[in-house]
Amino acid sequence: MLIKKVEDICNRQVEREGYSSNLYLAMASWAEVNGYAGVAQWLFVQAEEEKLHMLKFVKYINERGGKSVIPAFKKPPEDFKSIDELFKEVLKHEQFVTASINEIVALTLEVKDFNTYNFLQWFVMEQVEEESSAQAILDKLRLVGKNNLYQFDRDIMSLRAPSAQTQSAE
Ligand SMILES: [Fe+2]
Ligand SMILES: [Fe+2]
């Protein structure tokens, strides 16, 4: 049985994962209408993954005798300055999510909720992956420079770690 404090903070994470999904969907849409088909594809896949993260929390809360509440989501931005700025936003957002997950981990230790602590370990590892893949894309962008976004856009899907895809399908 989840204690109220843990249930509430897990519900906060339902909102944050759902918002992440919408944020990446908004970014994907912007990339698509601006002619970046590869970037759009990467972001559409990312948005689906975030939806699965939200579902993991929804199911876990309910399974542990809590009640997950599906919230309204804040509207994500609809315009982005450039591909570079967009991926800086992705990294910043993932760092925010990592901090958020860590906060839940800290609470579970404080209240000795080892079941939830264990459930969260998948997310702890996932965040390592998420931050490193955003960083790898920013590194690649720096290498190709502004003048070769065509090549970057063509190749971006190959930067997606195959393990990340199978993990998210769990
Ligand atoms: Fe996530
Ligand atoms: Fe993420």
GROMACS .gro file of C-alpha atoms and ligand atoms in nm:
model
  172
    1MET     CA    1   0.000   0.000   0.000
    2LEU     CA    2   0.137   0.339  -0.099
    3ILE     CA    3   0.154   0.609   0.163
    4LYS     CA    4  -0.013   0.934   0.057
    5LYS     CA    5   0.311   1.129   0.021
    6VAL     CA    6   0.456   0.869  -0.218
    7GLU     CA    7   0.127   0.841  -0.409
    8ASP     CA    8   0.119   1.219  -0.455
    9ILE     CA    9   0.476   1.250  -0.576
   10CYS     CA   10   0.423   0.958  -0.817
   11ASN     CA   11   0.115   1.137  -0.950
   12ARG     CA   12   0.330   1.446  -0.996
   13GLN     CA   13   0.555   1.227  -1.211
   14VAL     CA   14   0.255   1.110  -1.416
   15GLU     CA   15   0.209   1.477  -1.508
   16ARG     CA   16   0.579   1.530  -1.581
   17GLU     CA   17   0.613   1.225  -1.807
   18GLY     CA   18   0.290   1.316  -1.986
   19TYR     CA   19   0.411   1.672  -2.034
   20SER     CA   20   0.743   1.536  -2.167
   21SER     CA   21   0.547   1.337  -2.425
   22ASN     CA   22   0.353   1.645  -2.534
   23LEU     CA   23   0.667   1.860  -2.538
   24TYR     CA   24   0.843   1.617  -2.772
   25LEU     CA   25   0.530   1.589  -2.982
   26ALA     CA   26   0.524   1.969  -3.018
   27MET     CA   27   0.892   1.965  -3.111
   28ALA     CA   28   0.830   1.683  -3.362
   29SER     CA   29   0.552   1.879  -3.524
   30TRP     CA   30   0.770   2.190  -3.550
   31ALA     CA   31   1.054   1.983  -3.701
   32GLU     CA   32   0.817   1.821  -3.949
   33VAL     CA   33   0.670   2.145  -4.082
   34ASN     CA   34   1.019   2.293  -4.107
   35GLY     CA   35   1.143   2.012  -4.328
   36TYR     CA   36   1.348   1.814  -4.076
   37ALA     CA   37   1.197   1.472  -4.137
   38GLY     CA   38   1.468   1.279  -3.949
   39VAL     CA   39   1.456   1.502  -3.642
   40ALA     CA   40   1.077   1.479  -3.646
   41GLN     CA   41   1.093   1.101  -3.656
   42TRP     CA   42   1.338   1.094  -3.364
   43LEU     CA   43   1.107   1.319  -3.162
   44PHE     CA   44   0.789   1.126  -3.248
   45VAL     CA   45   0.956   0.808  -3.117
   46GLN     CA   46   1.070   1.000  -2.809
   47ALA     CA   47   0.716   1.123  -2.746
   48GLU     CA   48   0.588   0.763  -2.756
   49GLU     CA   49   0.854   0.657  -2.506
   50GLU     CA   50   0.750   0.931  -2.266
   51LYS     CA   51   0.391   0.819  -2.293
   52LEU     CA   52   0.505   0.471  -2.189
   53HIS     CA   53   0.690   0.624  -1.892
   54MET     CA   54   0.368   0.796  -1.788
   55LEU     CA   55   0.180   0.466  -1.819
   56LYS     CA   56   0.437   0.286  -1.603
   57PHE     CA   57   0.363   0.532  -1.321
   58VAL     CA   58  -0.015   0.516  -1.375
   59LYS     CA   59  -0.013   0.136  -1.353
   60TYR     CA   60   0.226   0.123  -1.059
   61ILE     CA   61   0.024   0.368  -0.848
   62ASN     CA   62  -0.297   0.172  -0.912
   63GLU     CA   63  -0.130  -0.162  -0.855
   64ARG     CA   64  -0.007  -0.047  -0.512
   65GLY     CA   65  -0.354   0.052  -0.394
   66GLY     CA   66  -0.328   0.419  -0.486
   67LYS     CA   67  -0.522   0.610  -0.748
   68SER     CA   68  -0.351   0.770  -1.040
   69VAL     CA   69  -0.499   1.095  -1.150
   70ILE     CA   70  -0.467   1.198  -1.513
   71PRO     CA   71  -0.404   1.571  -1.512
   72ALA     CA   72  -0.441   1.852  -1.764
   73PHE     CA   73  -0.110   1.932  -1.928
   74LYS     CA   74   0.041   2.274  -1.973
   75LYS     CA   75   0.066   2.371  -2.341
   76PRO     CA   76   0.419   2.315  -2.469
   77PRO     CA   77   0.590   2.582  -2.681
   78GLU     CA   78   0.495   2.567  -3.049
   79ASP     CA   79   0.800   2.737  -3.199
   80PHE     CA   80   1.170   2.673  -3.156
   81LYS     CA   81   1.457   2.894  -3.263
   82SER     CA   82   1.671   2.630  -3.429
   83ILE     CA   83   1.757   2.261  -3.422
   84ASP     CA   84   2.041   2.340  -3.188
   85GLU     CA   85   1.818   2.532  -2.945
   86LEU     CA   86   1.560   2.256  -2.963
   87PHE     CA   87   1.806   1.987  -2.852
   88LYS     CA   88   1.945   2.214  -2.579
   89GLU     CA   89   1.585   2.228  -2.454
   90VAL     CA   90   1.563   1.848  -2.471
   91LEU     CA   91   1.875   1.810  -2.257
   92LYS     CA   92   1.756   2.071  -2.008
   93HIS     CA   93   1.419   1.901  -1.982
   94GLU     CA   94   1.575   1.558  -1.928
   95GLN     CA   95   1.795   1.702  -1.651
   96PHE     CA   96   1.481   1.838  -1.489
   97VAL     CA   97   1.316   1.492  -1.512
   98THR     CA   98   1.627   1.327  -1.364
   99ALA     CA   99   1.613   1.564  -1.066
  100SER     CA  100   1.244   1.486  -1.030
  101ILE     CA  101   1.302   1.109  -1.028
  102ASN     CA  102   1.586   1.149  -0.778
  103GLU     CA  103   1.355   1.342  -0.549
  104ILE     CA  104   1.111   1.050  -0.548
  105VAL     CA  105   1.395   0.804  -0.482
  106ALA     CA  106   1.505   1.015  -0.184
  107LEU     CA  107   1.152   1.018  -0.044
  108THR     CA  108   1.114   0.640  -0.076
  109LEU     CA  109   1.435   0.592   0.124
  110GLU     CA  110   1.320   0.840   0.386
  111VAL     CA  111   0.990   0.657   0.439
  112LYS     CA  112   1.142   0.311   0.380
  113ASP     CA  113   0.917   0.231   0.082
  114PHE     CA  114   1.152  -0.022  -0.076
  115ASN     CA  115   0.895  -0.146  -0.328
  116THR     CA  116   0.868   0.195  -0.486
  117TYR     CA  117   1.242   0.242  -0.450
  118ASN     CA  118   1.287  -0.075  -0.655
  119PHE     CA  119   1.027   0.030  -0.913
  120LEU     CA  120   1.216   0.357  -0.963
  121GLN     CA  121   1.548   0.196  -1.048
  122TRP     CA  122   1.438   0.145  -1.410
  123PHE     CA  123   1.380   0.521  -1.433
  124VAL     CA  124   1.715   0.599  -1.270
  125MET     CA  125   1.890   0.403  -1.546
  126GLU     CA  126   1.660   0.540  -1.816
  127GLN     CA  127   1.754   0.897  -1.720
  128VAL     CA  128   2.124   0.818  -1.762
  129GLU     CA  129   2.037   0.702  -2.114
  130GLU     CA  130   1.813   1.001  -2.188
  131GLU     CA  131   2.068   1.261  -2.083
  132SER     CA  132   2.350   1.089  -2.264
  133SER     CA  133   2.155   1.056  -2.589
  134ALA     CA  134   2.059   1.426  -2.582
  135GLN     CA  135   2.422   1.514  -2.512
  136ALA     CA  136   2.541   1.289  -2.796
  137ILE     CA  137   2.308   1.469  -3.036
  138LEU     CA  138   2.436   1.810  -2.923
  139ASP     CA  139   2.795   1.690  -2.971
  140LYS     CA  140   2.709   1.566  -3.320
  141LEU     CA  141   2.542   1.898  -3.404
  142ARG     CA  142   2.853   2.083  -3.298
  143LEU     CA  143   3.059   1.859  -3.529
  144VAL     CA  144   2.842   1.894  -3.838
  145GLY     CA  145   2.786   2.267  -3.791
  146LYS     CA  146   2.495   2.474  -3.917
  147ASN     CA  147   2.579   2.415  -4.282
  148ASN     CA  148   2.530   2.044  -4.281
  149LEU     CA  149   2.194   1.999  -4.114
  150TYR     CA  150   2.083   1.796  -4.414
  151GLN     CA  151   2.328   1.521  -4.327
  152PHE     CA  152   2.249   1.549  -3.956
  153ASP     CA  153   1.877   1.517  -4.026
  154ARG     CA  154   1.937   1.217  -4.250
  155ASP     CA  155   2.149   1.036  -3.989
  156ILE     CA  156   1.988   1.123  -3.657
  157MET     CA  157   1.786   0.801  -3.624
  158SER     CA  158   2.110   0.602  -3.629
  159LEU     CA  159   2.208   0.777  -3.303
  160ARG     CA  160   1.918   0.613  -3.122
  161ALA     CA  161   2.048   0.332  -2.903
  162PRO     CA  162   1.868   0.006  -2.995
  163SER     CA  163   1.857  -0.086  -2.624
  164ALA     CA  164   1.655   0.227  -2.546
  165GLN     CA  165   1.386   0.114  -2.788
  166THR     CA  166   1.353  -0.238  -2.648
  167GLN     CA  167   1.358  -0.109  -2.289
  168SER     CA  168   1.076   0.131  -2.355
  169ALA     CA  169   0.864  -0.144  -2.508
  170GLU     CA  170   0.860  -0.332  -2.175
  171FE      FE  171   1.054   0.994  -1.924
  172FE      FE  172   1.283   1.133  -2.121
   0.00000   0.00000   0.00000
